[in-house]
PDB file of C-alpha atoms in Angstrom:
ATOM      1  CA  UNK A   1     -19.603  61.860  -8.453  1.00 77.00           C
ATOM      2  CA  UNK A   2     -22.380  62.308  -5.914  1.00 78.00           C
ATOM      3  CA  UNK A   3     -24.852  60.243  -8.446  1.00 81.00           C
ATOM      4  CA  UNK A   4     -22.405  57.075  -7.516  1.00 85.00           C
ATOM      5  CA  UNK A   5     -23.525  55.203  -4.317  1.00 83.00           C
ATOM      6  CA  UNK A   6     -20.676  54.227  -2.286  1.00 88.00           C
ATOM      7  CA  UNK A   7     -20.618  52.383   0.744  1.00 91.00           C
ATOM      8  CA  UNK A   8     -19.941  54.478   4.080  1.00 95.00           C
ATOM      9  CA  UNK A   9     -16.549  53.411   5.238  1.00 97.00           C
ATOM     10  CA  UNK A  10     -14.984  54.207   8.602  1.00 98.00           C
ATOM     11  CA  UNK A  11     -11.393  54.241   8.766  1.00 98.00           C
ATOM     12  CA  UNK A  12      -9.613  53.892  12.175  1.00 98.00           C
ATOM     13  CA  UNK A  13      -6.162  53.763  13.322  1.00 97.00           C
ATOM     14  CA  UNK A  14      -3.553  55.275  15.982  1.00 96.00           C
ATOM     15  CA  UNK A  15      -0.811  57.779  15.417  1.00 95.00           C
ATOM     16  CA  UNK A  16       2.773  57.540  16.659  1.00 94.00           C
ATOM     17  CA  UNK A  17       1.489  58.813  19.784  1.00 94.00           C
ATOM     18  CA  UNK A  18      -1.372  56.636  20.401  1.00 93.00           C
ATOM     19  CA  UNK A  19      -4.159  58.828  19.656  1.00 93.00           C
ATOM     20  CA  UNK A  20      -6.960  58.011  17.214  1.00 95.00           C
ATOM     21  CA  UNK A  21      -7.216  58.876  14.109  1.00 96.00           C
ATOM     22  CA  UNK A  22     -10.206  58.128  11.443  1.00 97.00           C
ATOM     23  CA  UNK A  23     -11.707  59.289   8.509  1.00 97.00           C
ATOM     24  CA  UNK A  24     -14.998  58.339   6.671  1.00 96.00           C
ATOM     25  CA  UNK A  25     -14.435  57.458   2.874  1.00 96.00           C
ATOM     26  CA  UNK A  26     -16.108  56.401  -0.017  1.00 90.00           C
ATOM     27  CA  UNK A  27     -13.381  55.297  -2.267  1.00 93.00           C
ATOM     28  CA  UNK A  28     -12.880  51.663  -0.667  1.00 96.00           C
ATOM     29  CA  UNK A  29     -12.617  48.730  -2.910  1.00 96.00           C
ATOM     30  CA  UNK A  30     -11.426  44.938  -3.041  1.00 96.00           C
ATOM     31  CA  UNK A  31      -8.282  44.668  -4.817  1.00 97.00           C
ATOM     32  CA  UNK A  32      -6.977  41.031  -4.612  1.00 97.00           C
ATOM     33  CA  UNK A  33      -8.097  37.773  -3.252  1.00 97.00           C
ATOM     34  CA  UNK A  34      -4.605  36.302  -2.865  1.00 97.00           C
ATOM     35  CA  UNK A  35      -3.292  37.918  -1.402  1.00 97.00           C
ATOM     36  CA  UNK A  36      -6.188  39.083   0.295  1.00 98.00           C
ATOM     37  CA  UNK A  37      -5.922  42.939  -0.465  1.00 98.00           C
ATOM     38  CA  UNK A  38      -8.352  46.453  -0.046  1.00 98.00           C
ATOM     39  CA  UNK A  39      -7.621  49.619  -1.271  1.00 97.00           C
ATOM     40  CA  UNK A  40      -8.675  53.201   0.578  1.00 98.00           C
ATOM     41  CA  UNK A  41      -8.053  56.370  -1.100  1.00 97.00           C
ATOM     42  CA  UNK A  42      -7.480  59.413   1.541  1.00 97.00           C
ATOM     43  CA  UNK A  43      -7.146  63.101   0.689  1.00 96.00           C
ATOM     44  CA  UNK A  44      -3.271  64.305   0.961  1.00 96.00           C
ATOM     45  CA  UNK A  45      -3.727  66.613   3.742  1.00 94.00           C
ATOM     46  CA  UNK A  46      -5.559  63.766   5.870  1.00 94.00           C
ATOM     47  CA  UNK A  47      -4.164  63.575   9.208  1.00 93.00           C
ATOM     48  CA  UNK A  48      -5.168  59.830   9.304  1.00 96.00           C
ATOM     49  CA  UNK A  49      -2.905  59.311   6.359  1.00 97.00           C
ATOM     50  CA  UNK A  50      -0.152  60.962   8.176  1.00 96.00           C
ATOM     51  CA  UNK A  51      -0.818  58.148  10.673  1.00 96.00           C
ATOM     52  CA  UNK A  52      -0.385  55.330   8.192  1.00 97.00           C
ATOM     53  CA  UNK A  53       3.349  54.747   7.066  1.00 97.00           C
ATOM     54  CA  UNK A  54       3.723  51.159   5.525  1.00 97.00           C
ATOM     55  CA  UNK A  55       3.188  48.553   8.018  1.00 96.00           C
ATOM     56  CA  UNK A  56       1.148  50.207  10.101  1.00 97.00           C
ATOM     57  CA  UNK A  57      -2.494  48.646  11.152  1.00 97.00           C
ATOM     58  CA  UNK A  58      -5.395  50.041  10.495  1.00 98.00           C
ATOM     59  CA  UNK A  59      -9.422  49.159  10.574  1.00 98.00           C
ATOM     60  CA  UNK A  60     -11.788  49.651   7.901  1.00 98.00           C
ATOM     61  CA  UNK A  61     -15.372  49.580   9.226  1.00 97.00           C
ATOM     62  CA  UNK A  62     -18.366  49.366   6.916  1.00 97.00           C
ATOM     63  CA  UNK A  63     -20.945  51.592   8.475  1.00 96.00           C
ATOM     64  CA  UNK A  64     -24.493  50.284   9.438  1.00 95.00           C
ATOM     65  CA  UNK A  65     -27.889  52.389   9.288  1.00 95.00           C
ATOM     66  CA  UNK A  66     -28.135  54.076  12.817  1.00 93.00           C
ATOM     67  CA  UNK A  67     -24.265  55.271  12.408  1.00 94.00           C
ATOM     68  CA  UNK A  68     -24.712  58.187  10.451  1.00 94.00           C
ATOM     69  CA  UNK A  69     -23.186  60.117  13.621  1.00 93.00           C
ATOM     70  CA  UNK A  70     -20.297  58.532  13.573  1.00 95.00           C
ATOM     71  CA  UNK A  71     -19.717  58.627   9.948  1.00 95.00           C
ATOM     72  CA  UNK A  72     -20.213  62.460  10.193  1.00 94.00           C
ATOM     73  CA  UNK A  73     -17.972  62.614  13.188  1.00 95.00           C
ATOM     74  CA  UNK A  74     -14.920  60.793  11.363  1.00 96.00           C
ATOM     75  CA  UNK A  75     -15.537  63.111   8.430  1.00 94.00           C
ATOM     76  CA  UNK A  76     -14.804  66.409  10.137  1.00 90.00           C
ATOM     77  CA  UNK A  77     -11.527  67.641  10.721  1.00 88.00           C
ATOM     78  CA  UNK A  78      -9.708  68.015  14.298  1.00 82.00           C
ATOM     79  CA  UNK A  79      -9.162  66.433  17.468  1.00 79.00           C
ATOM     80  CA  UNK A  80     -12.526  65.689  18.524  1.00 86.00           C
ATOM     81  CA  UNK A  81     -13.581  63.239  16.329  1.00 93.00           C
ATOM     82  CA  UNK A  82     -14.059  60.180  18.442  1.00 93.00           C
ATOM     83  CA  UNK A  83     -16.201  61.961  21.111  1.00 90.00           C
ATOM     84  CA  UNK A  84     -19.663  61.833  20.270  1.00 86.00           C
ATOM     85  CA  UNK A  85     -19.941  57.747  19.348  1.00 90.00           C
ATOM     86  CA  UNK A  86     -19.413  54.369  21.050  1.00 89.00           C
ATOM     87  CA  UNK A  87     -15.947  52.877  20.236  1.00 94.00           C
ATOM     88  CA  UNK A  88     -13.203  50.523  22.294  1.00 95.00           C
ATOM     89  CA  UNK A  89      -9.690  49.929  21.484  1.00 94.00           C
ATOM     90  CA  UNK A  90      -9.565  46.775  19.879  1.00 90.00           C
ATOM     91  CA  UNK A  91      -7.028  44.144  21.177  1.00 86.00           C
ATOM     92  CA  UNK A  92      -4.296  45.831  18.778  1.00 89.00           C
ATOM     93  CA  UNK A  93      -5.293  49.210  20.392  1.00 92.00           C
ATOM     94  CA  UNK A  94      -7.021  50.221  17.286  1.00 97.00           C
ATOM     95  CA  UNK A  95     -10.311  52.140  17.838  1.00 97.00           C
ATOM     96  CA  UNK A  96     -13.061  49.505  16.857  1.00 97.00           C
ATOM     97  CA  UNK A  97     -16.190  50.927  16.165  1.00 96.00           C
ATOM     98  CA  UNK A  98     -19.052  48.834  17.705  1.00 91.00           C
ATOM     99  CA  UNK A  99     -22.313  47.703  15.572  1.00 93.00           C
ATOM    100  CA  UNK A 100     -20.831  48.004  12.195  1.00 96.00           C
ATOM    101  CA  UNK A 101     -21.915  45.403   9.705  1.00 96.00           C
ATOM    102  CA  UNK A 102     -18.191  44.890   8.946  1.00 96.00           C
ATOM    103  CA  UNK A 103     -14.582  45.327  10.314  1.00 96.00           C
ATOM    104  CA  UNK A 104     -11.446  43.922   8.363  1.00 97.00           C
ATOM    105  CA  UNK A 105      -8.033  44.309  10.128  1.00 97.00           C
ATOM    106  CA  UNK A 106      -5.469  45.572   7.638  1.00 98.00           C
ATOM    107  CA  UNK A 107      -1.746  46.535   7.369  1.00 98.00           C
ATOM    108  CA  UNK A 108      -0.456  49.356   5.305  1.00 98.00           C
ATOM    109  CA  UNK A 109       1.178  46.882   2.444  1.00 98.00           C
ATOM    110  CA  UNK A 110       1.787  50.188   0.167  1.00 98.00           C
ATOM    111  CA  UNK A 111       0.735  54.181  -0.307  1.00 98.00           C
ATOM    112  CA  UNK A 112       0.412  55.005  -4.160  1.00 98.00           C
ATOM    113  CA  UNK A 113      -0.020  58.610  -5.629  1.00 98.00           C
ATOM    114  CA  UNK A 114      -3.337  59.033  -6.666  1.00 96.00           C
ATOM    115  CA  UNK A 115      -3.423  63.077  -7.650  1.00 96.00           C
ATOM    116  CA  UNK A 116      -5.076  64.716  -4.706  1.00 97.00           C
ATOM    117  CA  UNK A 117      -5.268  61.582  -2.673  1.00 97.00           C
ATOM    118  CA  UNK A 118      -3.450  58.681  -1.603  1.00 98.00           C
ATOM    119  CA  UNK A 119      -4.422  55.254  -2.243  1.00 98.00           C
ATOM    120  CA  UNK A 120      -3.529  52.967   0.654  1.00 98.00           C
ATOM    121  CA  UNK A 121      -2.800  49.248   0.002  1.00 98.00           C
ATOM    122  CA  UNK A 122      -4.140  47.342   2.935  1.00 98.00           C
ATOM    123  CA  UNK A 123      -3.310  43.811   3.439  1.00 98.00           C
ATOM    124  CA  UNK A 124      -6.050  42.016   5.426  1.00 98.00           C
ATOM    125  CA  UNK A 125      -5.314  40.442   8.529  1.00 97.00           C
ATOM    126  CA  UNK A 126      -8.718  39.360   9.631  1.00 96.00           C
ATOM    127  CA  UNK A 127     -12.232  40.209   8.769  1.00 95.00           C
ATOM    128  CA  UNK A 128     -15.375  40.397  11.183  1.00 94.00           C
ATOM    129  CA  UNK A 129     -18.674  41.030   9.975  1.00 92.00           C
ATOM    130  CA  UNK A 130     -22.437  41.341  11.031  1.00 92.00           C
ATOM    131  CA  UNK A 131     -25.105  39.724   8.798  1.00 88.00           C
ATOM    132  CA  UNK A 132     -28.139  41.233  11.222  1.00 90.00           C
ATOM    133  CA  UNK A 133     -27.036  45.003  10.180  1.00 89.00           C
ATOM    134  CA  UNK A 134     -27.940  47.120   6.998  1.00 92.00           C
ATOM    135  CA  UNK A 135     -25.296  48.670   5.642  1.00 94.00           C
ATOM    136  CA  UNK A 136     -25.421  52.634   4.748  1.00 94.00           C
ATOM    137  CA  UNK A 137     -24.661  53.816   1.434  1.00 92.00           C
ATOM    138  CA  UNK A 138     -23.569  58.083   0.351  1.00 91.00           C
ATOM    139  CA  UNK A 139     -25.535  58.848  -2.586  1.00 87.00           C
ATOM    140  CA  UNK A 140     -26.307  62.585  -3.591  1.00 87.00           C
ATOM    141  CA  UNK A 141     -25.072  63.921  -0.187  1.00 84.00           C
ATOM    142  CA  UNK A 142     -26.819  61.789   2.119  1.00 82.00           C
ATOM    143  CA  UNK A 143     -26.210  58.856   3.958  1.00 85.00           C
ATOM    144  CA  UNK A 144     -29.391  56.206   3.346  1.00 81.00           C
ATOM    145  CA  UNK A 145     -29.958  52.549   4.406  1.00 85.00           C
ATOM    146  CA  UNK A 146     -29.319  50.185   1.293  1.00 81.00           C
ATOM    147  CA  UNK A 147     -32.673  49.222   1.205  1.00 71.00           C
ATOM    148  CA  UNK A 148     -33.646  53.411   0.783  1.00 55.00           C
ATOM    149  CA  UNK A 149     -30.961  54.191  -1.866  1.00 50.00           C
TER     150      UNK A 149
END
């Protein structure tokens, strides 16, 4: 699957105690226009998945060129994922990553089994985008600007 280019998506949320949680994901897809739904696939062992019960809010960001450090940080395991890149609490309290090309504010609509992953269906509540940034893609184990992919 390393030959399948995918957008570098950064999912962020907060857990029940208010701590930021996040993951770098490549399995993100538009699901429905009416209602507006997106799907995100997370490893069943993910601490970010554990923070996403039905009805919980999360953000899906599309990383821009220059945000590879944030993507690698959120791909790690552990508690210190949010220490080395810029983010701020959004009005909702969710971790908002500055400079992404797109941020979708979603609510968990459903959690579905998908092998060793869980398919998170999110209802899109709001979208903010920046058309000036260049998104990055993950291809052959590298994060590259779309112009280079």
